[in-house]
Backbone as a chain_set.jsonl record, in Angstrom:
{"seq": "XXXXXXXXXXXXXXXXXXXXXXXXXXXXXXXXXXXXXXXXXXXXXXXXXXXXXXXXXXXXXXXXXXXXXXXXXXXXXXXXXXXXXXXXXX", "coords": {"N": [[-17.418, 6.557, -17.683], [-17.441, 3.757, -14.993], [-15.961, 3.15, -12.487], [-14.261, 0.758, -10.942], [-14.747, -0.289, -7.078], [-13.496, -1.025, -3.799], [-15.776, -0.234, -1.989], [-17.52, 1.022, -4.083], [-18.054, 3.72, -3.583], [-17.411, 6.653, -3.352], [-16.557, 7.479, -6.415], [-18.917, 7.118, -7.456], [-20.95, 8.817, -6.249], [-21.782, 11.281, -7.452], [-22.874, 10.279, -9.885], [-25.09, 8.68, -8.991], [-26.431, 10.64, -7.075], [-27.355, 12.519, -9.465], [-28.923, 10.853, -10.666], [-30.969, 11.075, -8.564], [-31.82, 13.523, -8.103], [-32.917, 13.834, -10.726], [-35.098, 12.729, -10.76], [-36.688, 13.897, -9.221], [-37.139, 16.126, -10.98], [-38.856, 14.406, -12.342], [-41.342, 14.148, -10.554], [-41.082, 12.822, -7.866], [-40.837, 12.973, -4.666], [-41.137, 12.605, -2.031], [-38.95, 12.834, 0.169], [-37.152, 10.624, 1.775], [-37.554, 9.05, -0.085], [-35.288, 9.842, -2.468], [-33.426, 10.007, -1.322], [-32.831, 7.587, -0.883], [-32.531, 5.936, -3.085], [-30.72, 7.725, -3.45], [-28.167, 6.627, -2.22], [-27.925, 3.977, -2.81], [-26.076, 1.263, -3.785], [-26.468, 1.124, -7.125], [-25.008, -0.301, -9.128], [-23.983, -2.325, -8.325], [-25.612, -4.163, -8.152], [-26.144, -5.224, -10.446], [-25.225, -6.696, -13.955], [-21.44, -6.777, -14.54], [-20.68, -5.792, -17.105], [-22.77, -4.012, -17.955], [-22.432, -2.164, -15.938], [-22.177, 0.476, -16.288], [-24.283, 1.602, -17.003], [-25.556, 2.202, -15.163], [-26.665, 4.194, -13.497], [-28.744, 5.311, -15.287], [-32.084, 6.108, -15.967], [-33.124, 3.68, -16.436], [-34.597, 0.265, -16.951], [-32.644, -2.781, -16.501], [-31.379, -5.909, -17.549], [-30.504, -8.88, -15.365], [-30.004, -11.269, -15.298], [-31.045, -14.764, -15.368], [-33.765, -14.352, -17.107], [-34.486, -11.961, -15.637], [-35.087, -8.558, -14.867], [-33.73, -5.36, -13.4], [-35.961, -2.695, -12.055], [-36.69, 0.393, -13.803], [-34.714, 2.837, -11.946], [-37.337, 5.246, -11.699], [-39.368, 3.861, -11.943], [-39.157, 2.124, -8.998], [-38.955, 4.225, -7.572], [-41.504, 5.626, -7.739], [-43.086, 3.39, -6.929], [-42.32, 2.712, -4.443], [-42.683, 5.563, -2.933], [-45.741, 5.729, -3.415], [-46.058, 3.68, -1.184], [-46.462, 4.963, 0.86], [-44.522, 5.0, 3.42], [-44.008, 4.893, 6.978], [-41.653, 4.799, 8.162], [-40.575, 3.208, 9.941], [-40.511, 0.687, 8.68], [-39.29, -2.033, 6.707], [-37.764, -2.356, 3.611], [-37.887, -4.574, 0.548]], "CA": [[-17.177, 5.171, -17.37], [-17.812, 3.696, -13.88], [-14.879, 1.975, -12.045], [-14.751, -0.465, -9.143], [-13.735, 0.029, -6.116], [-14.113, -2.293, -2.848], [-16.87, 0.184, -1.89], [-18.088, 1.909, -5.143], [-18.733, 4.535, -2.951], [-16.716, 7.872, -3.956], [-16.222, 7.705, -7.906], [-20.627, 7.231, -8.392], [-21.413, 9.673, -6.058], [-22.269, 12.116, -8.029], [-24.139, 9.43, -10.741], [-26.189, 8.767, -7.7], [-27.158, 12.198, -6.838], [-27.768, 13.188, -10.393], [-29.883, 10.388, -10.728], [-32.151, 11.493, -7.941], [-32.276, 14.915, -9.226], [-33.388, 13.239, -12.152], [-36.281, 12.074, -10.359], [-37.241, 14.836, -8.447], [-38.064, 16.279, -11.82], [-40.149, 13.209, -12.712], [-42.373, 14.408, -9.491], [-40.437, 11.994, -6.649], [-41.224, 14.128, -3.519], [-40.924, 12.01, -0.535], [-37.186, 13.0, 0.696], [-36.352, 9.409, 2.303], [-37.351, 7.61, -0.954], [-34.882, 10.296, -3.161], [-32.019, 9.59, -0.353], [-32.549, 5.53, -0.765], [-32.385, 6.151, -4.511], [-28.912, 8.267, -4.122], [-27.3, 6.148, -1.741], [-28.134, 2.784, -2.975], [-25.392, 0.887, -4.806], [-27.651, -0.008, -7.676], [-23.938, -0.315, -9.83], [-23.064, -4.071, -7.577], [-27.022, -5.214, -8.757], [-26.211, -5.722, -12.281], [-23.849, -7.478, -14.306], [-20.351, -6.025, -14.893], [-20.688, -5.553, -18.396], [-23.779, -3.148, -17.97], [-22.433, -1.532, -14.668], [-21.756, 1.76, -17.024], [-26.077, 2.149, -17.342], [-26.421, 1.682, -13.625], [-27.233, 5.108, -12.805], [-29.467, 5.696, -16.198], [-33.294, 5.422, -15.472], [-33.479, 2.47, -17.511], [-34.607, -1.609, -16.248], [-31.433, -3.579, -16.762], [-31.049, -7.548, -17.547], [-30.021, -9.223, -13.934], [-29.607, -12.94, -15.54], [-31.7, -15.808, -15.397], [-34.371, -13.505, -17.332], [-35.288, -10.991, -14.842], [-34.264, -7.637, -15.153], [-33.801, -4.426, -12.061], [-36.769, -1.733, -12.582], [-36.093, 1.167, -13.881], [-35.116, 3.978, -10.764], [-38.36, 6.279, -11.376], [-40.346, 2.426, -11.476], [-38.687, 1.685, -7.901], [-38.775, 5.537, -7.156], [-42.853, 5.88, -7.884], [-43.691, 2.735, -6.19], [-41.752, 2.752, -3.032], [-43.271, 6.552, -2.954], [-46.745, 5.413, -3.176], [-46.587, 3.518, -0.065], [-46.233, 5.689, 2.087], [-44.011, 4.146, 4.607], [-43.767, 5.55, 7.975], [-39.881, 5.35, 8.155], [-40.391, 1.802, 10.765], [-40.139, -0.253, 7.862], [-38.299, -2.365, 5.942], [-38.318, -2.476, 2.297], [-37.238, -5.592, -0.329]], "C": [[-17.228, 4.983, -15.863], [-16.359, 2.867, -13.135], [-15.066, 1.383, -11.142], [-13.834, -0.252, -8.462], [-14.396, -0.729, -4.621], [-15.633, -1.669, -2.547], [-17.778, 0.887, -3.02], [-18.587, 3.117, -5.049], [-18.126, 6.113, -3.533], [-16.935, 7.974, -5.63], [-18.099, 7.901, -8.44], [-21.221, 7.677, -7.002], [-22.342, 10.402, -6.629], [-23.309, 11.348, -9.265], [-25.316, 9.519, -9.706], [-26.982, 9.911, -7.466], [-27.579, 12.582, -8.19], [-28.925, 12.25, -10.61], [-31.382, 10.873, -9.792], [-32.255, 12.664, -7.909], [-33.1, 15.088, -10.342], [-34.791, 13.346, -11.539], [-36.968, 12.624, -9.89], [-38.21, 15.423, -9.732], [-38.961, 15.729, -12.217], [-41.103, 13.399, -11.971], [-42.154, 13.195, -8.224], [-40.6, 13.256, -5.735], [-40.79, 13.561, -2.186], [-39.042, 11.999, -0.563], [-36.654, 11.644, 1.05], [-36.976, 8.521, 0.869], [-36.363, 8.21, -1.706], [-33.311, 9.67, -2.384], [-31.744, 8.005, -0.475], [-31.981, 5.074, -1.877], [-30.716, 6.881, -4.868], [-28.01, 7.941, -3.081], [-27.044, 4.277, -2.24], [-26.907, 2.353, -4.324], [-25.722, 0.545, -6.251], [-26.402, -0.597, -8.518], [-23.796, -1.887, -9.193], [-24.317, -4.513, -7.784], [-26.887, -5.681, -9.458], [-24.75, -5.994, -12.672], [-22.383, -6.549, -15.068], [-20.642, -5.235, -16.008], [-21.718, -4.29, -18.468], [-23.633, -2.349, -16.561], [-22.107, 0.097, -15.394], [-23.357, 2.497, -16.965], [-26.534, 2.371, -16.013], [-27.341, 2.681, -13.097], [-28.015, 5.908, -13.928], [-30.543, 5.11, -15.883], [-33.917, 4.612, -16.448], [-34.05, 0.958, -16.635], [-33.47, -2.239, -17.168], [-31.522, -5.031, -16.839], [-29.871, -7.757, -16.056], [-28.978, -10.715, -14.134], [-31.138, -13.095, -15.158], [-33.633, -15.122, -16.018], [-35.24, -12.958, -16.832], [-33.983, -9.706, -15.351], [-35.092, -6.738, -13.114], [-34.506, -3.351, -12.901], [-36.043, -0.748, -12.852], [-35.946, 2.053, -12.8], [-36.406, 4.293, -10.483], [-39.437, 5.158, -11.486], [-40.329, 2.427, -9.748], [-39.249, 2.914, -6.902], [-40.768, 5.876, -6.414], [-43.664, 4.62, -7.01], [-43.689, 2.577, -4.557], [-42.746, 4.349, -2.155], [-44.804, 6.041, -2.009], [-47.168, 4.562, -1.85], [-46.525, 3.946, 1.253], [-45.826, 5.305, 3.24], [-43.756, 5.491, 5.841], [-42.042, 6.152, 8.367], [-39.928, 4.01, 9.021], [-39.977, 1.073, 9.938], [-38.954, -0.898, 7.569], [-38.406, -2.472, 4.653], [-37.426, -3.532, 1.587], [-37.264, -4.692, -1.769]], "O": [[-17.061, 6.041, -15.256], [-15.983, 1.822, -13.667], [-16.097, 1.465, -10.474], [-12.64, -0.07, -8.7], [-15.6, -0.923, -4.448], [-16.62, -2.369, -2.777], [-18.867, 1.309, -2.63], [-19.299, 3.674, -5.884], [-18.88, 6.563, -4.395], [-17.74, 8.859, -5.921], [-18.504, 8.55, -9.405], [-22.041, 6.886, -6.537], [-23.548, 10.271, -6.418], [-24.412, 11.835, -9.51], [-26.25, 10.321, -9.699], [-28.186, 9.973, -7.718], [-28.589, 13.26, -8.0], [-30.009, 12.815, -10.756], [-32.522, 10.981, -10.242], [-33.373, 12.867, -7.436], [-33.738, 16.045, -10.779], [-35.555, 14.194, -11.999], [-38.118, 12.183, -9.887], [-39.439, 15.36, -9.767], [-39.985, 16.344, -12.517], [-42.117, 12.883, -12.44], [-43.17, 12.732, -7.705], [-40.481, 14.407, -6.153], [-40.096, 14.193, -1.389], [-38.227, 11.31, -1.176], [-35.537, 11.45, 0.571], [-36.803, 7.302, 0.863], [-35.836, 7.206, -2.185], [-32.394, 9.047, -2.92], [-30.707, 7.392, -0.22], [-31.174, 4.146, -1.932], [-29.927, 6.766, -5.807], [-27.084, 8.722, -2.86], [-26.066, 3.587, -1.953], [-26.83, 2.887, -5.431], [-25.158, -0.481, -6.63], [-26.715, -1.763, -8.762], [-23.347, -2.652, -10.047], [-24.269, -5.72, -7.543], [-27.406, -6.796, -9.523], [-23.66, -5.745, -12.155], [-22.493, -5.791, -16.032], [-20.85, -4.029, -15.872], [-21.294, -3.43, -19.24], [-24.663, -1.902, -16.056], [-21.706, 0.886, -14.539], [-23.54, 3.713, -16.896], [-27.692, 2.678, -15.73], [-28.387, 2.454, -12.489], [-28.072, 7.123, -13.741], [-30.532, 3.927, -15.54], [-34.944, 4.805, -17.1], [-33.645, 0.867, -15.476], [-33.467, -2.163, -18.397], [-31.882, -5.421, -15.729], [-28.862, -7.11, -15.775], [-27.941, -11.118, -13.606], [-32.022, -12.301, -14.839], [-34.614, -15.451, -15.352], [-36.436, -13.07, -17.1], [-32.846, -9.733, -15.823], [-35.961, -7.019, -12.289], [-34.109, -2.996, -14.012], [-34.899, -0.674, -12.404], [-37.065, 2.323, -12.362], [-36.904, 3.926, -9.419], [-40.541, 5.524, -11.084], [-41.38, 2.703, -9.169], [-39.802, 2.744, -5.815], [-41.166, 6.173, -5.288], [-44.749, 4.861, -6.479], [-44.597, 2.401, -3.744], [-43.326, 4.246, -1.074], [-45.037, 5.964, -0.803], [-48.317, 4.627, -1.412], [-46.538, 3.405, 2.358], [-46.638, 5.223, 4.162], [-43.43, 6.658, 5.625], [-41.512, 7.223, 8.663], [-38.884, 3.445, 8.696], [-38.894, 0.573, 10.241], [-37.839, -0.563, 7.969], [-39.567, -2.809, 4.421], [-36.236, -3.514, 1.903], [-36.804, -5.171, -2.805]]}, "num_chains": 1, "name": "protein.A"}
């Protein structure tokens, strides 16, 4: 189970990191997209009720019917563009 906490930062740690472990196996390679992937809150994106899936490489319902890609979606695309590290990314 996931709990809340002002920062969400300590308790989904380790979700985080296992997730991009996850991904590594999937063939994620670029080190600064695996680190964006296991620091990123993705748990405060999505709606309470589904904050338990946050760190499963699933696409989640957001509201207003959009949903958040799945990780190794986000993971494989961000990848592919080979950003220098200047950037910014949405």
């Amino acid at each position: 189970m996931i709990r809340s906490s002002p920062l969400g930062r300590v308790e989904l740690e380790i979700p985080r990191r296992r997730l991009s472990e996850r991904l590594k196996t999937l063939g994620i390679r670029d080190a600064r997209v695996l680190e964006a992937i296991a620091s990123v809150p993705r748990h405060l994106l999505i709606p309470e009720p589904l904050r338990a899936q946050a760190y499963k490489d699933v696409s989640l319902p957001i509201g207003a019917g959009q949903t958040i890609s799945a990780p190794s979606t986000v993971a494989a695309m961000t990848e592919a563009l080979q950003l220098s590290g200047s950037e910014t990314v949405l």
